[in-house]
Coordinates of C-alpha atoms in Angstrom, one line a residue:
Chain A
M723 CA 97.3 78.2 138.9
R724 CA 99.8 81.0 138.9
D725 CA 98.7 84.3 137.6
D726 CA 101.8 85.1 135.6
V727 CA 101.2 82.4 132.9
V728 CA 102.3 83.7 129.5
I729 CA 102.0 80.5 127.5
S730 CA 99.6 77.7 128.3
V731 CA 99.3 74.6 126.3
K732 CA 96.3 72.3 126.9
N733 CA 95.9 68.8 125.6
L734 CA 97.8 69.5 122.5
S735 CA 98.2 66.8 119.9
M736 CA 100.2 67.4 116.8
G737 CA 101.1 65.5 113.7
F738 CA 100.9 65.4 110.0
Q739 CA 97.7 64.0 108.4
D740 CA 97.1 60.6 110.0
E741 CA 100.4 60.3 111.7
I742 CA 100.3 61.5 115.3
L743 CA 103.7 62.8 116.4
M744 CA 102.8 63.8 120.0
Q745 CA 99.6 63.8 121.9
D746 CA 98.2 65.0 125.2
I747 CA 100.8 67.7 125.7
S748 CA 100.0 70.2 128.5
F749 CA 102.3 72.6 130.2
E750 CA 102.5 76.2 131.3
I751 CA 105.3 78.8 130.9
Y752 CA 105.5 81.7 133.3
S753 CA 106.7 85.2 132.8
G754 CA 110.4 85.5 133.0
D755 CA 110.9 81.8 132.7
I756 CA 113.7 80.2 130.8
F757 CA 111.8 77.2 129.5
V758 CA 113.6 74.4 127.8
I759 CA 112.2 71.9 125.4
L760 CA 114.3 68.8 125.2
G761 CA 114.0 65.6 123.4
G762 CA 115.7 63.1 121.2
S763 CA 116.3 63.8 117.5
G764 CA 113.1 63.6 115.6
S765 CA 111.0 63.7 118.7
G766 CA 109.2 66.8 117.5
K767 CA 110.8 69.6 119.5
S768 CA 111.0 72.0 116.6
T769 CA 107.5 70.9 115.5
L770 CA 106.2 71.8 118.9
L771 CA 107.9 75.1 118.7
K772 CA 106.3 75.8 115.3
H773 CA 102.9 75.0 116.9
L774 CA 103.6 77.4 119.7
I775 CA 104.3 80.2 117.3
G776 CA 101.3 79.4 115.1
L777 CA 103.1 78.2 112.0
Y778 CA 101.5 74.8 112.2
S779 CA 98.0 74.1 113.4
P780 CA 97.5 71.3 115.9
L781 CA 95.3 68.3 115.4
S782 CA 93.6 69.2 118.6
G783 CA 94.1 71.2 121.8
Q784 CA 94.7 74.8 122.7
I785 CA 97.7 77.0 122.8
L786 CA 97.2 80.3 124.7
I787 CA 99.7 83.0 124.4
K788 CA 99.0 85.7 126.9
G789 CA 95.5 84.4 127.2
R790 CA 94.8 84.4 123.4
D791 CA 94.4 81.2 121.5
I792 CA 96.8 81.2 118.7
T793 CA 95.3 78.1 117.1
R794 CA 92.0 79.9 116.5
A795 CA 93.3 83.4 115.9
D796 CA 92.5 85.0 112.6
D797 CA 95.2 86.7 110.6
S798 CA 95.1 90.1 112.2
E799 CA 95.0 88.7 115.7
K800 CA 97.8 86.3 114.9
A801 CA 99.9 89.2 113.6
E802 CA 99.2 91.1 116.9
I803 CA 100.3 88.1 118.9
M804 CA 103.4 87.7 116.7
R805 CA 104.5 91.2 117.5
A806 CA 104.9 90.3 121.1
I807 CA 107.2 87.4 120.3
G808 CA 110.5 87.0 118.6
I809 CA 111.7 83.9 116.9
S810 CA 115.1 82.7 115.8
Y811 CA 115.1 79.8 113.6
Q812 CA 117.5 76.8 113.5
S813 CA 119.2 77.8 110.3
G814 CA 119.2 81.5 111.1
A815 CA 116.8 82.4 108.2
L816 CA 118.4 85.8 107.7
F817 CA 117.4 87.6 104.6
G818 CA 120.3 87.0 102.2
S819 CA 119.8 90.2 100.2
M820 CA 120.1 92.5 103.3
T821 CA 123.1 93.4 105.5
L822 CA 123.0 92.4 109.1
L823 CA 122.0 95.9 110.2
E824 CA 119.1 95.9 107.7
N825 CA 118.0 92.5 108.8
V826 CA 117.7 93.6 112.4
R827 CA 116.3 97.0 111.4
L828 CA 113.5 95.5 109.2
P829 CA 111.0 94.8 112.0
L830 CA 111.7 98.2 113.5
E831 CA 111.1 99.9 110.1
E832 CA 107.9 97.9 109.6
F833 CA 106.3 98.2 113.1
T834 CA 107.6 101.4 114.7
N835 CA 107.8 105.1 113.8
L836 CA 111.3 105.5 115.1
T837 CA 113.7 107.8 113.2
I838 CA 116.5 106.2 111.2
T839 CA 119.1 107.2 113.8
A840 CA 117.1 105.6 116.6
M841 CA 116.6 102.4 114.6
N842 CA 120.2 102.2 113.6
L843 CA 121.3 102.6 117.2
I844 CA 118.8 100.1 118.6
S845 CA 119.8 97.6 115.9
R846 CA 123.5 98.1 116.6
I847 CA 122.9 97.6 120.3
K848 CA 121.1 94.4 119.5
L849 CA 124.0 93.2 117.4
S850 CA 126.5 94.1 120.1
Q851 CA 124.5 91.9 122.5
V852 CA 125.3 88.9 120.4
G853 CA 128.9 90.0 119.8
L854 CA 128.4 91.1 116.2
I855 CA 129.3 94.8 116.5
G856 CA 131.5 95.7 113.6
Y857 CA 129.7 93.3 111.3
E858 CA 126.7 95.6 110.6
N859 CA 127.5 96.0 106.9
H860 CA 128.3 92.4 106.2
M861 CA 125.9 90.2 104.2
P862 CA 124.7 87.0 105.9
S863 CA 126.6 84.9 103.3
E864 CA 129.9 86.5 104.4
L865 CA 129.5 85.2 107.9
S866 CA 130.0 81.8 109.5
A867 CA 127.0 79.7 110.5
G868 CA 127.5 80.5 114.2
M869 CA 127.5 84.2 113.5
Q870 CA 124.4 83.9 111.3
K871 CA 122.7 82.2 114.2
R872 CA 123.6 85.0 116.6
A873 CA 122.5 87.6 114.1
A874 CA 119.2 85.8 113.9
I875 CA 118.8 86.1 117.7
A876 CA 119.6 89.8 117.4
R877 CA 116.8 90.1 114.8
A878 CA 114.4 88.2 117.0
M879 CA 115.1 90.7 119.7
A880 CA 114.6 93.7 117.4
L881 CA 111.2 94.7 118.8
D882 CA 112.1 93.8 122.4
P883 CA 109.5 91.1 122.5
S884 CA 108.4 89.8 125.8
I885 CA 108.7 86.2 124.6
L886 CA 111.6 84.9 122.7
F887 CA 111.6 81.5 121.0
L888 CA 115.0 80.2 120.2
D889 CA 115.4 77.0 118.1
E890 CA 118.8 75.5 118.9
P891 CA 120.5 78.8 119.6
S892 CA 123.8 77.5 120.7
A893 CA 124.3 74.7 118.2
G894 CA 127.3 75.5 116.1
L895 CA 128.7 78.1 118.5
D896 CA 132.1 77.8 120.1
P897 CA 132.1 77.2 123.9
I898 CA 132.9 80.8 124.8
T899 CA 130.3 82.4 122.5
S900 CA 127.8 79.9 123.7
L901 CA 128.6 80.8 127.3
E902 CA 128.2 84.4 126.4
L903 CA 124.9 83.7 124.8
D904 CA 123.7 81.9 128.0
E905 CA 124.7 84.9 130.1
L906 CA 122.8 87.1 127.7
I907 CA 119.7 85.0 128.1
L908 CA 120.0 85.0 131.9
N909 CA 120.5 88.8 131.9
L910 CA 117.6 89.5 129.6
A911 CA 115.3 87.2 131.6
Q912 CA 116.3 88.8 134.8
S913 CA 116.3 92.5 134.0
L914 CA 113.6 92.7 131.3
R915 CA 111.6 89.7 132.4
I916 CA 111.7 88.3 128.9
T917 CA 110.3 84.8 128.7
F918 CA 112.5 82.4 126.8
V919 CA 111.4 79.2 125.2
I920 CA 114.4 77.3 124.0
V921 CA 114.8 74.2 122.0
T922 CA 118.2 72.8 122.6
H923 CA 120.4 69.8 123.0
E924 CA 123.2 71.5 125.0
L925 CA 123.0 69.9 128.4
S926 CA 125.5 72.2 130.0
S927 CA 123.5 75.1 128.8
I928 CA 120.3 73.6 130.0
F929 CA 121.6 73.2 133.5
K930 CA 123.1 76.7 133.5
I931 CA 120.1 78.7 132.4
G932 CA 117.0 76.5 132.3
R933 CA 114.6 77.1 135.1
R934 CA 112.0 74.6 133.9
M935 CA 111.9 72.1 131.2
I936 CA 109.9 69.4 129.5
I937 CA 111.4 66.3 127.9
L938 CA 109.6 64.8 124.9
D939 CA 109.7 61.1 124.4
K940 CA 109.3 59.8 120.9
K941 CA 108.3 56.3 122.0
R942 CA 105.6 57.4 124.4
K943 CA 104.6 60.2 122.1
T944 CA 104.1 62.7 124.9
I945 CA 105.9 64.6 127.7
A946 CA 108.2 62.2 129.7
A947 CA 109.0 64.7 132.4
E948 CA 108.5 68.3 133.5
G949 CA 110.4 70.2 136.1
A950 CA 113.6 71.9 137.0
P951 CA 116.6 70.5 135.0
A952 CA 118.9 69.7 137.9
D953 CA 116.0 68.2 139.9
L954 CA 115.0 66.0 137.0
R955 CA 118.6 64.8 136.5
N956 CA 119.0 63.8 140.1
N957 CA 115.6 62.8 141.3
S958 CA 113.4 61.8 138.4
S959 CA 111.6 58.6 138.9
D960 CA 111.9 57.8 135.3
P961 CA 115.3 56.1 134.5
W962 CA 115.0 57.1 130.8
V963 CA 114.9 60.8 131.8
R964 CA 117.8 60.4 134.2
S965 CA 119.9 58.7 131.6
F966 CA 119.0 61.3 129.0
L967 CA 120.1 64.1 131.3
N968 CA 123.1 62.3 132.6
R969 CA 124.2 61.4 129.0
T970 CA 124.3 57.7 129.7
N971 CA 123.0 54.8 127.6
P972 CA 119.4 54.1 128.6
D973 CA 119.9 50.3 128.1
K974 CA 122.6 50.3 130.8
V975 CA 120.6 52.5 133.1
Q976 CA 119.2 49.6 135.0
N977 CA 122.6 48.9 136.3
L978 CA 123.2 52.4 137.5
K979 CA 123.2 52.9 141.2
H980 CA 121.6 55.9 142.6
Chain B
M1452 CA 108.6 124.5 135.8
P1453 CA 107.5 121.9 133.3
V1454 CA 106.8 123.5 129.9
S1455 CA 105.5 120.6 128.0
E1456 CA 103.9 117.4 128.9
A1457 CA 102.9 114.5 126.7
S1458 CA 102.2 110.9 126.9
H1459 CA 101.7 107.8 125.0
K1460 CA 98.6 106.1 126.1
D1461 CA 98.1 102.4 125.7
S1462 CA 96.3 100.0 128.0
D1463 CA 99.3 98.5 129.8
N1464 CA 101.9 100.5 128.0
F1465 CA 101.9 103.9 129.6
L1466 CA 104.6 106.5 129.1
S1467 CA 104.5 110.2 129.9
W1468 CA 107.2 112.7 129.8
S1469 CA 107.8 116.4 130.5
F1470 CA 110.5 118.8 129.6
E1471 CA 111.9 121.7 131.6
R1472 CA 113.2 124.9 130.0
P1473 CA 117.0 125.3 130.1
E1474 CA 118.4 127.1 133.1
D1475 CA 122.1 127.7 132.5
N1476 CA 121.7 125.8 129.3
T1477 CA 120.5 122.8 131.3
S1478 CA 117.3 121.0 130.3
S1479 CA 115.6 118.3 132.2
V1480 CA 113.4 115.4 131.0
Y1481 CA 111.1 113.7 133.4
L1482 CA 110.0 110.2 132.4
N1483 CA 107.2 108.3 133.9
G1484 CA 106.1 104.8 133.0
S1485 CA 107.3 102.1 130.7
L1486 CA 109.9 103.1 128.0
N1487 CA 109.9 100.6 125.2
T1488 CA 110.0 100.0 121.5
Q1489 CA 106.3 100.5 120.9
N1490 CA 105.9 103.9 122.6
L1491 CA 109.4 105.4 122.2
S1492 CA 109.1 107.1 118.8
R1493 CA 107.3 110.3 119.8
L1494 CA 109.5 110.8 122.9
W1495 CA 112.6 110.4 120.8
Q1496 CA 111.6 112.9 118.1
E1497 CA 110.4 115.4 120.7
T1498 CA 113.6 115.2 122.7
E1499 CA 115.6 115.7 119.5
K1500 CA 113.5 118.7 118.6
R1501 CA 113.8 120.2 122.1
I1502 CA 117.5 119.8 122.3
D1503 CA 117.9 121.6 119.0
E1504 CA 115.4 124.4 119.7
D1505 CA 116.5 125.1 123.3
N1506 CA 120.1 124.8 122.3
T1507 CA 120.6 122.5 125.3
K1508 CA 124.1 122.2 126.6
N1509 CA 123.6 120.0 129.6
L1510 CA 120.8 117.4 129.9
I1511 CA 119.3 115.8 133.0
I1512 CA 117.1 112.8 132.4
D1513 CA 115.1 111.9 135.5
A1514 CA 114.1 108.3 135.2
G1515 CA 112.9 107.9 138.8
K1516 CA 109.4 106.9 137.7
V1517 CA 110.4 104.6 135.0
N1518 CA 109.1 101.1 135.8
Y1519 CA 110.1 99.3 132.7
L1520 CA 113.0 99.9 130.3
D1521 CA 113.7 97.7 127.4
M1522 CA 116.7 97.7 125.2
S1523 CA 115.3 100.4 122.9
G1524 CA 114.6 102.5 126.0
Q1525 CA 118.2 102.0 126.9
A1526 CA 119.1 103.1 123.4
Y1527 CA 117.2 106.3 124.0
L1528 CA 119.1 107.1 127.2
L1529 CA 122.4 106.1 125.6
H1530 CA 121.8 108.2 122.4
F1531 CA 121.0 111.4 124.1
S1532 CA 123.7 111.2 126.8
R1533 CA 126.2 110.6 124.0
L1534 CA 124.8 113.3 121.8
I1535 CA 125.1 115.9 124.6
E1536 CA 128.6 114.7 125.5
E1537 CA 129.7 114.9 121.8
R1538 CA 128.6 118.6 121.8
G1539 CA 130.7 119.2 124.9
G1540 CA 128.0 119.3 127.4
K1541 CA 127.2 117.2 130.5
S1542 CA 124.5 114.6 130.7
Q1543 CA 123.1 112.9 133.7
I1544 CA 120.6 110.1 134.2
K1545 CA 119.1 110.3 137.6
N1546 CA 117.2 107.9 139.8
L1547 CA 117.3 105.0 137.4
R1548 CA 116.4 101.7 139.0
K1549 CA 119.5 99.8 139.9
D1550 CA 119.1 96.8 137.5
F1551 CA 118.3 99.2 134.6
A1552 CA 121.3 101.3 135.5
D1553 CA 123.5 98.2 135.5
M1554 CA 122.3 97.3 132.1
L1555 CA 122.9 100.8 130.8
G1556 CA 126.4 100.6 132.2
Q1557 CA 127.0 97.4 130.2
L1558 CA 125.5 98.9 127.1
S1559 CA 127.2 102.2 127.3
C1560 CA 130.3 100.8 125.8
F1561 CA 128.7 98.4 123.3
D1562 CA 130.7 99.6 120.4
C1563 CA 133.9 100.7 122.1
M1564 CA 135.7 97.4 121.1
E1565 CA 135.3 98.0 117.4
K1566 CA 134.9 101.2 115.7
T1567 CA 133.5 100.3 112.3
A1568 CA 135.5 101.5 109.4
Y1569 CA 133.2 101.7 106.5
P1570 CA 135.1 100.5 103.5
K1571 CA 134.7 102.9 100.7
S1572 CA 135.8 102.0 97.3
S1573 CA 136.7 104.4 94.6
I1574 CA 135.4 104.2 91.1
L1575 CA 138.8 102.8 89.8
E1576 CA 138.5 100.1 92.4
E1577 CA 135.0 99.2 91.2
I1578 CA 136.1 99.1 87.6
G1579 CA 139.1 96.9 88.5
K1580 CA 136.8 94.6 90.5
A1581 CA 134.3 94.4 87.6
T1582 CA 137.2 93.6 85.2
I1583 CA 138.5 90.9 87.4
K1584 CA 135.0 89.5 87.7
L1585 CA 134.6 89.5 83.9
G1586 CA 137.9 87.6 83.6
H1587 CA 136.8 85.1 86.2
D1588 CA 133.5 84.7 84.4
A1589 CA 135.2 84.1 81.1
R1590 CA 137.5 81.5 82.7
D1591 CA 134.6 79.8 84.4
F1592 CA 132.9 79.7 81.0
F1593 CA 135.7 77.9 79.3
T1594 CA 136.4 75.6 82.2
F1595 CA 132.8 74.6 82.1
V1596 CA 132.8 74.0 78.4
G1597 CA 135.9 71.8 78.9
Q1598 CA 134.3 70.0 81.8
F1599 CA 131.2 69.5 79.8
V1600 CA 132.9 68.2 76.7
S1601 CA 135.0 65.8 78.7
A1602 CA 132.0 64.5 80.7
F1603 CA 129.9 64.2 77.6
S1604 CA 132.4 62.4 75.6
H1605 CA 133.1 60.1 78.5
A1606 CA 129.4 59.4 78.6
L1607 CA 129.2 58.7 74.9
I1608 CA 132.2 56.3 75.0
R1609 CA 130.7 54.5 78.0
P1610 CA 126.9 54.9 77.8
G1611 CA 126.7 52.6 80.9
T1612 CA 128.0 55.3 83.1
I1613 CA 125.1 57.6 82.3
R1614 CA 122.4 57.8 85.0
W1615 CA 119.6 56.6 82.8
K1616 CA 117.1 56.8 85.6
D1617 CA 117.7 60.6 85.8
V1618 CA 117.5 60.8 82.0
Y1619 CA 114.1 59.2 82.0
L1620 CA 112.9 61.4 84.8
N1621 CA 114.0 64.5 83.0
I1622 CA 112.5 63.3 79.7
E1623 CA 109.2 63.2 81.5
N1624 CA 109.6 66.7 83.1
V1625 CA 111.1 68.4 80.1
G1626 CA 109.2 66.5 77.4
A1627 CA 105.9 64.9 78.4
K1628 CA 104.9 67.7 80.7
A1629 CA 105.7 70.4 78.2
V1630 CA 103.5 68.9 75.4
F1631 CA 100.4 70.9 76.3
I1632 CA 102.0 74.3 76.3
V1633 CA 103.9 73.7 73.2
C1634 CA 100.8 72.5 71.3
L1635 CA 98.8 75.4 72.6
I1636 CA 101.3 78.0 71.5
G1637 CA 101.8 76.2 68.2
F1638 CA 98.1 76.1 67.5
L1639 CA 97.6 79.7 68.3
M1640 CA 100.6 80.8 66.2
G1641 CA 99.4 78.8 63.2
L1642 CA 96.0 80.2 63.5
I1643 CA 97.1 83.8 63.9
I1644 CA 99.8 83.8 61.2
S1645 CA 97.6 82.2 58.6
F1646 CA 94.7 84.4 59.4
Q1647 CA 96.7 87.6 59.3
S1648 CA 98.5 86.7 56.1
A1649 CA 95.3 85.5 54.5
M1650 CA 93.7 88.9 54.8
P1651 CA 96.2 90.8 52.6
L1652 CA 96.7 87.9 50.2
R1653 CA 93.0 87.8 49.6
M1654 CA 93.3 91.1 47.8
F1655 CA 95.3 89.4 45.1
G1656 CA 93.2 86.2 45.2
A1657 CA 96.3 84.4 46.5
E1658 CA 95.0 83.0 49.8
I1659 CA 96.0 79.5 48.8
F1660 CA 99.7 80.5 49.3
V1661 CA 99.0 80.9 53.0
A1662 CA 99.6 77.1 53.2
R1663 CA 103.1 77.4 51.6
L1664 CA 103.9 80.3 53.8
L1665 CA 102.9 78.7 57.0
G1666 CA 104.4 75.3 56.2
L1667 CA 107.8 76.8 55.2
S1668 CA 108.1 79.3 58.0
M1669 CA 107.0 76.8 60.7
V1670 CA 109.2 73.9 59.6
R1671 CA 112.3 75.9 58.8
E1672 CA 112.2 78.7 61.3
L1673 CA 109.4 79.3 63.8
G1674 CA 108.9 75.8 64.9
P1675 CA 112.4 75.2 66.3
L1676 CA 112.8 78.9 67.4
V1677 CA 109.5 79.2 69.4
T1678 CA 109.8 75.8 70.9
A1679 CA 113.3 76.6 72.0
I1680 CA 112.1 79.8 73.6
I1681 CA 109.4 78.0 75.4
L1682 CA 112.0 75.5 76.6
A1683 CA 114.2 78.3 77.8
G1684 CA 111.4 79.7 79.9
R1685 CA 110.2 76.4 81.2
T1686 CA 113.2 74.1 81.4
G1687 CA 116.3 76.3 81.4
S1688 CA 114.9 78.2 84.3
S1689 CA 114.0 75.1 86.2
F1690 CA 117.5 73.6 85.7
A1691 CA 119.1 76.8 86.9
A1692 CA 116.8 77.0 90.0
E1693 CA 117.2 73.4 90.9
I1694 CA 120.9 73.2 90.5
G1695 CA 121.3 76.6 92.1
T1696 CA 119.4 75.5 95.2
M1697 CA 121.6 72.4 95.3
K1698 CA 124.6 74.6 95.1
I1699 CA 123.6 76.8 98.0
N1700 CA 122.7 73.7 100.1
E1701 CA 126.2 72.5 99.5
E1702 CA 124.8 69.4 97.7
I1703 CA 127.2 70.1 94.8
N1704 CA 130.1 70.1 97.3
A1705 CA 128.8 66.8 98.7
L1706 CA 128.8 65.3 95.2
T1707 CA 132.3 66.5 94.6
T1708 CA 133.6 65.1 97.8
M1709 CA 132.0 61.8 97.2
G1710 CA 134.1 61.7 94.1
L1711 CA 131.2 62.3 91.7
N1712 CA 131.6 64.8 89.0
P1713 CA 128.7 67.3 89.3
V1714 CA 128.8 68.0 85.6
K1715 CA 128.5 64.3 84.7
F1716 CA 126.0 63.6 87.5
L1717 CA 123.7 66.6 87.0
V1718 CA 124.3 68.2 83.7
V1719 CA 124.8 65.2 81.3
P1720 CA 121.4 63.6 82.1
R1721 CA 119.6 66.9 81.8
M1722 CA 121.1 67.9 78.5
L1723 CA 120.7 64.4 77.1
A1724 CA 117.1 64.3 78.0
T1725 CA 116.4 67.8 76.6
M1726 CA 118.1 66.9 73.3
L1727 CA 116.2 63.7 73.0
V1728 CA 112.8 65.3 73.5
M1729 CA 113.3 68.5 71.6
P1730 CA 112.7 67.1 68.1
F1731 CA 109.4 65.6 69.3
L1732 CA 108.3 68.9 70.9
T1733 CA 109.2 70.8 67.8
L1734 CA 107.2 68.3 65.8
F1735 CA 104.2 68.7 68.0
F1736 CA 104.6 72.5 67.6
I1737 CA 104.7 72.3 63.8
I1738 CA 101.8 69.9 63.6
F1739 CA 99.5 71.9 65.8
S1740 CA 100.5 75.2 64.0
L1741 CA 99.5 73.5 60.7
I1742 CA 96.2 72.4 62.3
G1743 CA 95.6 76.0 63.3
G1744 CA 96.4 77.0 59.7
A1745 CA 94.1 74.3 58.4
L1746 CA 91.2 75.7 60.4
V1747 CA 91.7 79.1 58.8
M1748 CA 91.9 77.7 55.3
L1749 CA 88.8 75.6 55.9
S1750 CA 86.9 78.6 57.1
L1751 CA 88.0 80.5 53.9
G1752 CA 86.4 77.7 51.9
F1753 CA 89.4 75.6 50.8
P1754 CA 89.2 71.8 51.0
L1755 CA 91.6 70.2 53.4
I1756 CA 93.2 68.1 50.6
T1757 CA 94.3 71.3 48.7
Y1758 CA 95.9 72.7 51.9
I1759 CA 97.8 69.5 52.6
N1760 CA 98.9 69.2 48.9
Q1761 CA 100.2 72.8 49.0
I1762 CA 102.2 72.1 52.1
T1763 CA 103.7 68.8 51.0
M1764 CA 104.6 70.3 47.6
S1765 CA 106.3 73.3 49.1
L1766 CA 108.4 71.4 51.6
T1767 CA 111.4 69.2 51.0
M1768 CA 113.1 66.7 53.3
A1769 CA 116.0 69.1 53.5
D1770 CA 113.8 71.8 55.0
F1771 CA 112.5 69.4 57.6
A1772 CA 116.0 68.0 58.5
G1773 CA 117.4 71.6 58.7
G1774 CA 114.6 72.6 61.1
M1775 CA 115.1 69.5 63.3
F1776 CA 118.9 70.0 63.3
K1777 CA 118.4 73.6 64.5
A1778 CA 115.9 72.4 67.2
V1779 CA 118.5 70.0 68.6
I1780 CA 121.2 72.6 68.7
F1781 CA 118.9 75.1 70.4
S1782 CA 117.9 72.6 73.0
L1783 CA 121.6 71.9 73.7
L1784 CA 122.2 75.6 74.2
V1785 CA 119.1 76.1 76.4
S1786 CA 119.8 73.2 78.7
W1787 CA 123.4 73.9 78.8
I1788 CA 123.1 77.5 79.8
G1789 CA 120.5 76.5 82.4
C1790 CA 122.9 74.2 84.1
V1791 CA 125.8 76.6 83.8
R1792 CA 123.8 79.4 85.5
G1793 CA 122.7 76.9 88.2
L1794 CA 126.3 75.9 88.9
Q1795 CA 127.4 79.5 88.9
T1796 CA 125.0 80.4 91.7
T1797 CA 126.8 82.1 94.6
S1798 CA 124.8 82.0 97.8
G1799 CA 121.5 83.0 99.2
A1800 CA 118.0 83.0 97.9
K1801 CA 118.6 86.1 95.8
A1802 CA 121.4 84.4 93.9
V1803 CA 119.0 81.6 92.8
G1804 CA 116.7 84.2 91.5
L1805 CA 119.5 85.9 89.5
S1806 CA 120.6 82.5 88.1
T1807 CA 117.1 81.7 87.0
T1808 CA 116.6 85.0 85.3
S1809 CA 120.0 84.9 83.7
A1810 CA 119.4 81.3 82.5
V1811 CA 116.3 82.4 80.6
V1812 CA 117.8 85.7 79.2
S1813 CA 121.1 84.1 78.2
G1814 CA 119.2 81.1 76.7
I1815 CA 117.1 83.4 74.5
V1816 CA 120.1 85.5 73.5
L1817 CA 122.0 82.3 72.5
I1818 CA 119.1 81.1 70.5
A1819 CA 118.8 84.4 68.6
I1820 CA 122.5 84.5 67.8
T1821 CA 122.6 80.9 66.7
D1822 CA 119.5 81.3 64.6
G1823 CA 121.2 84.2 62.8
I1824 CA 124.3 82.0 62.2
F1825 CA 122.1 79.2 60.9
A1826 CA 120.2 81.6 58.5
V1827 CA 123.5 82.8 57.0
T1828 CA 124.9 79.2 56.8
F1829 CA 121.8 77.8 55.2
Y1830 CA 121.7 80.6 52.7
I1831 CA 125.4 80.1 51.7
L1832 CA 124.9 76.3 51.5
G1833 CA 121.8 76.8 49.5
I1834 CA 119.6 74.7 51.7

């Protein structure tokens, strides 16, 4: 076992009431990793993410974030864990009554003693990182969906967390912005050793930035494959995984020659 | 010679710094450790204070011992080098680790592309905007009245096109589920009014007239009025919130593009349901208020039959019909304004809140105005 594990999931099973969505999920995420969670629609990617950040409680199993079990943490401990992580939600979830700057500044106001000049500068730098400089005083409703999503990433980065969870960050972004976002993620992971956990469908983005990934299979209700994206695409023993990553029809995969 | 040293101690989050007095107006800051969001605030404030107090012209930040620098730390370096340069001095960041320096280089021009021009509007502009908004609101209002009349008359001509399933559902929500609160308030009001009026009337030995007073005021005035106010709080607000949320989720747009008229689809069933249940709710209110009154009268020693006789003698069918008519008109207004406010929702969670508030407030205002008009009309007509 490596010593730089930041998130470790052990025998997790999740679901709602009697219905089990996924079971027997175990994986580890290392510091500075760009970890991708992939799976078909409805396979439970976002649900898994919500378990990792402690929004949902699992049916059984353990989720350790920096060695602390988030499934058993009480409120104050949970809040402490939460401060080390940043989350951007699928739909942005910006506060509609605040400008972009205020949205990004909110965590800084609540959790640091920085002066207003400092907070404003930090918030503006964060916004510039996602290409939104000049939009500080816009309300979220005045922006396109893609811009809202980027602003949400800026807000997730507000406290410079060491782990960033991104739920479908590049969905709805144009190719150039999405490329820039990929580069930003690579840059942050390299220079600041921020760990990224990304739920996404964008295969091109996965192969560009993903270091390790898991693929969730709805039918088997567990992890179908784990490893480096390019490696899985070319060498996975599971035809379903290969077809998924090669964007081919799984029914025809038997006829594919490798 | 270092003149001040300080540090922020935290288990794995160590930062220390020291300042050197200005020589030739040049100050130095030595940083050691990890510079991040959590431990930055004291350093930032102290640096600011130092620069002002020492009247620093040139600044050297020695970051040779910085082993971690997050984006907030970068902001610190950026802020003070800019500040010094703005004041005409020179700033230098020494010994910064290469990857951090690269990142600082990238960040140093983060806002060069676009200098934000803060739009400032004059008071005249604000007044103009408000006037235009008022005009738009008025136009929307009339458009909606028109849409509603057309949708409603269409529904009346062809009752088959009404979504009866929605009507039944709304009858349950607006009517059946409101019975308890209506009965409770009715009972309490009957109890309180009769008790409070019985006390002064007793001095004249005229307690028996409490029955007339209660019967008349409940049937003609308070029954419809208070039930409508309960309805405004309970139903008008829920219509506004529901339709408002549909609006911000683009469900209204989806309806329109499917070729369905949102007014016909959403508003007509709701208004119809409300108008259908309102007379019954009012009736419940009146009956329970009279029961409340009966309790007071019984406790004062009057037999029930006397009480009932007094009420039936004092009331005519016209009183009852007038009350019910008012109730229906009130319900129309309440449900209508609820739906209008919902459809007028702009965007965001806050807008839904505003719509809901406005639905209740406008509903009650409309009820009050209409009640005044009714009072005058009934008086002139001699009802």
